[in-house]
Coordinates of C-alpha atoms in Angstrom, one line a residue:
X558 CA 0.0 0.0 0.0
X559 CA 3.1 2.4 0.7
X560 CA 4.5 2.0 -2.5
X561 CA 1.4 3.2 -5.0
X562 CA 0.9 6.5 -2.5
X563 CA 2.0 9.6 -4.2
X564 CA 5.3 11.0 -2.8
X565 CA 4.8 14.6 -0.8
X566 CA 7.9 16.6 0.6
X567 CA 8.7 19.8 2.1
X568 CA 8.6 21.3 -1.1
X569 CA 5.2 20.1 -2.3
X570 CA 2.5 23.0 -3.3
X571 CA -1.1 22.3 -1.1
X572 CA -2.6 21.0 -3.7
X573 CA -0.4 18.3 -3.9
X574 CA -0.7 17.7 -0.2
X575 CA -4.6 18.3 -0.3
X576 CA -4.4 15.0 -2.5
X577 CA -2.1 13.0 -0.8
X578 CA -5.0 13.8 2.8
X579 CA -7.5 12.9 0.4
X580 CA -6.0 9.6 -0.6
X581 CA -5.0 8.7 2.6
X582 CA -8.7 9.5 4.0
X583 CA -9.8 6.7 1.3
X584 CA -7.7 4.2 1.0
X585 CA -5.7 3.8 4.1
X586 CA -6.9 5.5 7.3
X587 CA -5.9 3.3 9.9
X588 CA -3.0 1.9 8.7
X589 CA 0.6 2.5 10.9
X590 CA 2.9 1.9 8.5
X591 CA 2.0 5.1 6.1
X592 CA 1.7 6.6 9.4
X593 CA 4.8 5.7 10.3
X594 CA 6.1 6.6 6.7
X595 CA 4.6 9.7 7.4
X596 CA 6.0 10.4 10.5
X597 CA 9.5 10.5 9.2
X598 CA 8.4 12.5 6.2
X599 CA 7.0 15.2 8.2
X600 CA 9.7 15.1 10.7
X601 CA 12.9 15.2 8.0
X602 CA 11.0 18.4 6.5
X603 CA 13.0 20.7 8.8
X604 CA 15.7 20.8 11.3
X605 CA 16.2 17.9 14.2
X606 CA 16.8 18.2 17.8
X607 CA 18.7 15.7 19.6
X608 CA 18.4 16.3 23.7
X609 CA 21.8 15.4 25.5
X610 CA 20.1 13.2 27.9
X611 CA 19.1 9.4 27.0
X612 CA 16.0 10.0 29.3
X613 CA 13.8 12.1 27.4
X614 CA 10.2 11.9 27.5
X615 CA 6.7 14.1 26.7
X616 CA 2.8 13.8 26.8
X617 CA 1.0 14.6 24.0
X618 CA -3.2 14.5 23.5
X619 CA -5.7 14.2 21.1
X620 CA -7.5 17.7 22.0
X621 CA -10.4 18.4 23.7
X622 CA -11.3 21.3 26.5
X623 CA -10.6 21.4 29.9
X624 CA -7.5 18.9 30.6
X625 CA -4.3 20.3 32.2
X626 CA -2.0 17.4 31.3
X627 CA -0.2 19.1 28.3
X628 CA 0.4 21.8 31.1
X629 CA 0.9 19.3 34.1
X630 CA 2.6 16.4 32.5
X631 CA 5.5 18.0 31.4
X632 CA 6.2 18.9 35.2
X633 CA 6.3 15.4 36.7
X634 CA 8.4 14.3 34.3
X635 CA 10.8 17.0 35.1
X636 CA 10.2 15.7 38.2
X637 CA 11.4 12.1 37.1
X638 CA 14.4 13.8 35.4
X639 CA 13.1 13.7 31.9
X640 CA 14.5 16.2 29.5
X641 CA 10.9 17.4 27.9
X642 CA 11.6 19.2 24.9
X643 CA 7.8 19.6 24.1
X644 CA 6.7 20.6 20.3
X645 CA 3.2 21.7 19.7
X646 CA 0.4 23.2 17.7
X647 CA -2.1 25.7 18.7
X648 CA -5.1 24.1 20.7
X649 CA -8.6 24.8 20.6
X650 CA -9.9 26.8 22.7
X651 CA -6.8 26.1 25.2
X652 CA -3.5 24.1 24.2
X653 CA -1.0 24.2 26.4
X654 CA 1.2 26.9 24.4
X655 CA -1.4 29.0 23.8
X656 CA -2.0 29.2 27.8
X657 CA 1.4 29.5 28.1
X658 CA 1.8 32.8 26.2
X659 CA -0.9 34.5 27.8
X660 CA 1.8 35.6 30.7
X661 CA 3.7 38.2 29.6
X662 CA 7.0 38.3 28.0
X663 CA 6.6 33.8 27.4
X664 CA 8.2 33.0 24.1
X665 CA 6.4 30.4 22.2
X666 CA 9.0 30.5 18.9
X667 CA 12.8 29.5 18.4
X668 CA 15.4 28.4 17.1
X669 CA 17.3 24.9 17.0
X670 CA 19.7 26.1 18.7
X671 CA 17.8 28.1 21.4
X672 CA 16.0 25.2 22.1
X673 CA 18.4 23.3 22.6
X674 CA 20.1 26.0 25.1
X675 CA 16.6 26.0 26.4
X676 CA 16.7 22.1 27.1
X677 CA 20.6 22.4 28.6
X678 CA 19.4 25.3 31.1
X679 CA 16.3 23.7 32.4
X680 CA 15.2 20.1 31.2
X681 CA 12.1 21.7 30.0
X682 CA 11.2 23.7 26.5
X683 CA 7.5 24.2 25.5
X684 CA 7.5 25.8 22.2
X685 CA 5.5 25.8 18.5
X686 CA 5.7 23.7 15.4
X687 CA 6.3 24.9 12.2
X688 CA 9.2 27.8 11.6
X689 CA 12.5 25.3 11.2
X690 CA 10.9 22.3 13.1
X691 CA 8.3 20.1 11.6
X692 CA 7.2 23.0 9.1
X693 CA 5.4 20.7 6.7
X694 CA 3.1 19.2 9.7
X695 CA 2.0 22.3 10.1
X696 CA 1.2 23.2 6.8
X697 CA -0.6 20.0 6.7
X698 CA -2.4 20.1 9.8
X699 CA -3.8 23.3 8.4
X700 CA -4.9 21.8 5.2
X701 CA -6.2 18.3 7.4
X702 CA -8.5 21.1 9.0
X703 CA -10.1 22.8 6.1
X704 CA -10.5 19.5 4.2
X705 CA -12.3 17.5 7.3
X706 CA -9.0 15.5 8.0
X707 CA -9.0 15.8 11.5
X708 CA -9.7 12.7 12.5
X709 CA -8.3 10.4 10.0
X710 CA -6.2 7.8 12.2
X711 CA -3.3 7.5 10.0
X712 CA -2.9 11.3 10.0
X713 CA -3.1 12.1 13.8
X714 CA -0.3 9.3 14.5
X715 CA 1.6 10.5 12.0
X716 CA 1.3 14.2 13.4
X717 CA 2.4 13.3 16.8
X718 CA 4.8 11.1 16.2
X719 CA 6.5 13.3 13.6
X720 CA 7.0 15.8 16.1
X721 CA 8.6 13.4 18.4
X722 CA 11.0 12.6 16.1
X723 CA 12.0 16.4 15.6
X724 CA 12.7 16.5 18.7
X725 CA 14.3 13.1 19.9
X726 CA 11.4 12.1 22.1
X727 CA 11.9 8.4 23.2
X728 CA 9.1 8.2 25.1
X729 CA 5.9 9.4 24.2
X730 CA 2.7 9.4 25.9
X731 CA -0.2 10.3 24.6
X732 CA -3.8 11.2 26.4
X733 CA -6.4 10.0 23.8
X734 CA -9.3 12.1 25.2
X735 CA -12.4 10.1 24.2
X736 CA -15.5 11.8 23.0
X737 CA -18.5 12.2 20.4
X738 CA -16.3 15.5 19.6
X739 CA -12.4 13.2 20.5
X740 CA -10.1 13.4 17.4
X741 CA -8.8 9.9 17.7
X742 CA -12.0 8.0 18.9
X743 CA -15.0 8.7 19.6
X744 CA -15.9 5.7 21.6
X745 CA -13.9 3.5 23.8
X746 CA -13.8 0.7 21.2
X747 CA -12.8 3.4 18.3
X748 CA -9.8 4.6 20.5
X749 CA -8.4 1.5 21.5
X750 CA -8.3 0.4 18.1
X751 CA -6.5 4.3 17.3
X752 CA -4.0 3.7 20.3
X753 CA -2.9 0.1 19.2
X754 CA -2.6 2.0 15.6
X755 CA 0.1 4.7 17.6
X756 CA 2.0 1.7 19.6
X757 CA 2.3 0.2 16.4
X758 CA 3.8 2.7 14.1
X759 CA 5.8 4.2 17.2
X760 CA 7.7 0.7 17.4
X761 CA 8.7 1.2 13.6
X762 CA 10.2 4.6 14.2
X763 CA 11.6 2.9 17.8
X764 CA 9.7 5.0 20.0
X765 CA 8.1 4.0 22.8
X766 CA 4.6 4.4 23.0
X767 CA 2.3 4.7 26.0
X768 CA -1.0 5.5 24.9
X769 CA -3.6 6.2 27.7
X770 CA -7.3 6.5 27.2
X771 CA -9.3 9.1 29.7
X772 CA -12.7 10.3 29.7
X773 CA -13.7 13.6 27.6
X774 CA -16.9 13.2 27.5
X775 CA -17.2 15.1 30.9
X776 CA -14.9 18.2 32.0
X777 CA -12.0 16.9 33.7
X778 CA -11.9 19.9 36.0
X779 CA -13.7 23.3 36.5
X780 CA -11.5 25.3 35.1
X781 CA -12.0 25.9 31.0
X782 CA -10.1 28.7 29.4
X783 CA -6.3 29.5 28.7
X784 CA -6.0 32.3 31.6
X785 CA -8.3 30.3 33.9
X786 CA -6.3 26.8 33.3
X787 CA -2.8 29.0 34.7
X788 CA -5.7 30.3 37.4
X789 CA -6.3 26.3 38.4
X790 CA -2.5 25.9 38.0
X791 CA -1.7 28.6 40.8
X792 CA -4.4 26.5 43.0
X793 CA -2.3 23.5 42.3
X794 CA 0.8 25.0 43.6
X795 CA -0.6 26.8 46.6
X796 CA -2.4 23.9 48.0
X797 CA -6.0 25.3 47.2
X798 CA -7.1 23.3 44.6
X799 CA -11.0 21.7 44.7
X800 CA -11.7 17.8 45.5
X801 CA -12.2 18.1 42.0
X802 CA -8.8 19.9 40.4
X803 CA -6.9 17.3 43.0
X804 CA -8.2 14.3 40.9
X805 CA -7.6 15.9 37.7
X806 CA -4.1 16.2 39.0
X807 CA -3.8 13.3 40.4
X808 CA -5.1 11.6 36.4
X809 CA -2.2 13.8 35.0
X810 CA 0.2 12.5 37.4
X811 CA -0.6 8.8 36.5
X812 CA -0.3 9.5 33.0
X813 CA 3.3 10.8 33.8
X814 CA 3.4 7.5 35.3
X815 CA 2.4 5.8 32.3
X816 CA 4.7 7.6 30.0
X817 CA 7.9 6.6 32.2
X818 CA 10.2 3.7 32.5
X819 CA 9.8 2.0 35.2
X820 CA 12.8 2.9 37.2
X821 CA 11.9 6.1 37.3
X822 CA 8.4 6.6 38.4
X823 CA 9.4 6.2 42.4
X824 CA 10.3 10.1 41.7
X825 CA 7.2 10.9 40.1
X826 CA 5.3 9.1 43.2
X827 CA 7.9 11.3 45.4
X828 CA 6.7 14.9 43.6
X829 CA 5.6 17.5 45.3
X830 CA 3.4 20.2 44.1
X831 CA 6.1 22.6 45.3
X832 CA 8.4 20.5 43.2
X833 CA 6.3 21.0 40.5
X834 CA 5.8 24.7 40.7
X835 CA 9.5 25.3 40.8
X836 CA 9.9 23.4 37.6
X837 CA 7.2 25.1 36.0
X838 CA 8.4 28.5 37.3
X839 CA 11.5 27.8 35.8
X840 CA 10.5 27.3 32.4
X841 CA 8.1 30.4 32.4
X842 CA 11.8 32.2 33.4
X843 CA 13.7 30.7 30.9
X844 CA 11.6 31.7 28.0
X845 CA 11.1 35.3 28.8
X846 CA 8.5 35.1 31.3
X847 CA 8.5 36.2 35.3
X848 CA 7.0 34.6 38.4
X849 CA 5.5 38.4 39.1
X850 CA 3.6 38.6 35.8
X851 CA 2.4 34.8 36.3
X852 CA 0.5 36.2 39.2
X853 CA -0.7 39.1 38.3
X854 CA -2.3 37.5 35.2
X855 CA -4.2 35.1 37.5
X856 CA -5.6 37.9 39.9
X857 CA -6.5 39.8 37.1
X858 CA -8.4 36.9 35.7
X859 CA -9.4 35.7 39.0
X860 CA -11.0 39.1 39.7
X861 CA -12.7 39.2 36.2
X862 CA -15.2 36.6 37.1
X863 CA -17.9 38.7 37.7
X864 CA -21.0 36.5 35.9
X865 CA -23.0 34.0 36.8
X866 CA -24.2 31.5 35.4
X867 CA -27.9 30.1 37.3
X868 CA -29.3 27.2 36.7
X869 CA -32.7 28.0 34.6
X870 CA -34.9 25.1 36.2
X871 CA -35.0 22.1 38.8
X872 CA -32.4 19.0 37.7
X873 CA -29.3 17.4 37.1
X874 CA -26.1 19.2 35.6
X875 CA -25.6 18.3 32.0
X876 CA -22.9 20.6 30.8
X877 CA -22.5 20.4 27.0
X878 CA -18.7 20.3 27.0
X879 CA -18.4 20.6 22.8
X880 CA -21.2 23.5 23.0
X881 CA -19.0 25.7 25.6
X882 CA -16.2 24.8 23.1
X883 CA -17.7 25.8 20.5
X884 CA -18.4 29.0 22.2
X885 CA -15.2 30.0 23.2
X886 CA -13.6 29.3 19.8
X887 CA -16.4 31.6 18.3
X888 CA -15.6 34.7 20.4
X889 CA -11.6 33.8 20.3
X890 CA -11.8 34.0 16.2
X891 CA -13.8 37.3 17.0
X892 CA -10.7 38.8 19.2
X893 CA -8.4 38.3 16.8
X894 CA -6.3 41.3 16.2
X895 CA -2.8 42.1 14.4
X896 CA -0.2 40.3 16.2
X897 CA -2.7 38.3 18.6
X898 CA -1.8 34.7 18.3
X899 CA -3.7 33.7 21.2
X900 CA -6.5 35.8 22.0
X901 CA -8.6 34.6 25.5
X902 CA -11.6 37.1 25.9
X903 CA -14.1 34.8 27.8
X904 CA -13.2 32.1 30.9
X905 CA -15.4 29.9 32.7
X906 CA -15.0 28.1 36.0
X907 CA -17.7 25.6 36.9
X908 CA -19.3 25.4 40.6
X909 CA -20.8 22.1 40.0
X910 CA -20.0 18.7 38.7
X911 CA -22.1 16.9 36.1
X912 CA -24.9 14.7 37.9
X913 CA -25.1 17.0 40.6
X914 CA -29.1 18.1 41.6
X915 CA -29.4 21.5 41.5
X916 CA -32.6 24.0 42.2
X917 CA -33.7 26.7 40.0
X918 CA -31.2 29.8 40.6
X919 CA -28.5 27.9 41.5
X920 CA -24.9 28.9 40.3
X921 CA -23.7 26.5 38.4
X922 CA -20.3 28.4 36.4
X923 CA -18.9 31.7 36.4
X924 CA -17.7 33.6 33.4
X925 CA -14.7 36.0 33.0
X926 CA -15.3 38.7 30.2
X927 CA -12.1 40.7 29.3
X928 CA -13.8 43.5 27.2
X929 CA -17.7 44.8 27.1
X930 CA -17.3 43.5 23.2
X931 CA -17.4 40.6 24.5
X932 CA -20.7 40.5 26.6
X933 CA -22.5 38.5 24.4
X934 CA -20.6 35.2 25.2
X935 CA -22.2 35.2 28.4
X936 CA -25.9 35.1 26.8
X937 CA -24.4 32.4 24.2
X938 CA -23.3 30.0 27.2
X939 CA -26.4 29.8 28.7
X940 CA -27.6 27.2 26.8
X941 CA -24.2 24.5 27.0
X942 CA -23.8 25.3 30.7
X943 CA -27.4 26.7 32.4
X944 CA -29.7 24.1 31.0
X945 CA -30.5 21.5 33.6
X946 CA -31.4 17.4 32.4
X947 CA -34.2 15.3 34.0
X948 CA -32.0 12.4 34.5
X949 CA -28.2 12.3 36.1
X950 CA -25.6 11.6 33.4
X951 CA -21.7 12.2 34.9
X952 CA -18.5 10.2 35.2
X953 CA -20.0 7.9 38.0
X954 CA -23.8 8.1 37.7
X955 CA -25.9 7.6 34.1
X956 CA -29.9 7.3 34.3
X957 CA -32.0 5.4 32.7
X958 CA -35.1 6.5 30.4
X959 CA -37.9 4.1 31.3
X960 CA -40.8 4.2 28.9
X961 CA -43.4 5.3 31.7

């Protein structure tokens, strides 16, 4: 099947590449060795990064709102010793990098060899794709998008794995967020089948894969936004953090865990959230960023939470988790300015869990609005967040319909 593909390369116009998705998409979705194929393509289309360290290690996802672990991850395995030299794309409507470089003066762009300074200062470099690294998976992650290629199998293992390669990633983890709205399965059957796909085509590139499967379906923790996931990272760190953002860290520690030889996960068990906030501290210094303008971004977002969010009748929280998504990707493509990357002009943290019983009026989220522009978001969540269900559905309870 490999052989009779057409050939793409770094230099190929996106017409060409449009074609090459296309035929992929038909004829060979699921298969790992075009993926792996792929992978080295995409990977060989710009420069290479080679950490000093034998021990390097990162944790990628499939997308989806409201996880921390592309922010939390990288953190324990600093922890572990890990050198994470951590390559990404833009997220919707919060990647890691794009929360990242909502604190002032944080560099999300750079050179090989700045990276690679980066990686010898501090263990840890969370930058971009595209520019000298990977450009060609961006350009066709781009294309994937416009084309409804998103979810092709074949084409999201050989994404993530390409981007290992560029950066001599030997052990990659992956979350594979599962969902009706999941990139890489959108049930449990589906994603299995999608990881086993990843394990496979990692092993021909000899990278070891450790694929874990969690549940999107159901916000991992109340805190959905790229200012307010730094807001739940500063509870984290001071010890504050909900029942609720304590398990989510506790998921992202166990998929550090998962991503780790063996031999070295006593030190990921032995992590600290002080430990953690060091490391993280130190790679918000190292590429351009302060401590001071960490926190003043979260008070200022913190204190920006001035709407509520009521529950409109008597039942159980249902929050539409690809509605609010949608939502906040609608009024971040409205803030877009010259030079705004990353714009973040709406927040929400949720008060309750889904299942809960609620009564009429009671808060169930609040909403951070950066600009009176922006009012109108408020109005639009109402429906994903507000609107109550007459049975339970969460992560632990489901009812039934009867036919009564």
């Amino acid at each position: 099947m490999t052989d009779r593909l057409p050939e793409i390369h770094s230099e190929s116009c996106d017409d060409d590449i449009v074609a090459y998705i296309l035929e992929i998409k038909s004829r060979c979705p699921a298969d790992p060795r075009v993926a792996a194929r792929l992978a080295r393509v995409l990977a060989a289309s710009g420069d290479r990064i080679q950490p000093r360290s034998p021990f390097s290690a990162d944790v990628a996802s499939t997308g989806g709102p409201s996880s921390l672990s592309t922010l939390l991850c990288p953190l324990y395995l600093r922890a572990a010793g890990a050198v994470v030299p951590k390559l990404g794309v833009p997220g919707r409507p919060a990647g890691g990098i794009d929360c990242l470089v909502q604190i002032v003066g944080y560099r999300s762009t750079f050179g090989v060899d700045e990276v690679e300074r980066l990686l010898d200062a501090s263990g840890y470099a969370h930058f971009m794709a595209g520019g000298r690294l990977a450009p060609l998976d961006s350009r066709m992650f781009q294309l994937r998008q416009q084309h409804g290629a998103q979810e092709v199998p074949t084409l999201v293992a050989a994404s993530l794995l390409s981007k290992k390669l560029a950066v001599g990633v030997r052990n990659a983890g992956l979350d594979v967020r599962v969902a009706p709205h999941g990139n890489f399965g959108k049930t449990w059957t589906e994603a299995s089948g999608n990881a086993r796909l990843f394990i496979e085509a990692a092993r021909l590139l000899s990278i070891n894969a450790y694929p874990v499967l969690t549940d999107a379906r159901f916000p991992y923790q109340p805190f959905i936004g790229r200012k307010e996931a730094l807001l739940a990272l500063r509870h984290i760190f001071r010890g504050t953090e909900s029942p609720w953002l304590e398990e989510h860290r506790i998921l992202c520690r166990n998929l550090a865990l998962a991503s780790t030889p063996p031999e070295q996960r006593e030190r990921i068990l032995r992590a600290t959230v002080s430990d953690l906030q060091d490391q993280f501290y130190m790679n918000v210094v190292a590429q351009g960023g302060s401590r001071d303008g960490f926190e003043q971004l979260v008070e200022s977002t913190n204190s920006r939470h001035d709407h509520t969010l009521r529950a409109r009748d008597d039942g159980f929280v249902r929050f539409d988790l690809d509605g609010i998504r949608k939502v906040l990707v609608a009024w971040q493509k409205r803030a877009v300015v010259d030079g705004a990357l990353f714009p973040d002009p709406v927040g929400i943290i949720l008060m309750r869990r889904p299942g809960d019983w609620v009564s009429r009026g009671e808060p169930l989220a609040t909403v951070r609005i950066d600009d009176e522009a922006f009012q109108g978001a408020v109005n639009d969540l109402e429906e994903p967040i507000a609107k109550t269900a007459l049975l339970p559905l969460g992560p632990s309870i489901e009812g039934i319909k009867t036919d009564e």
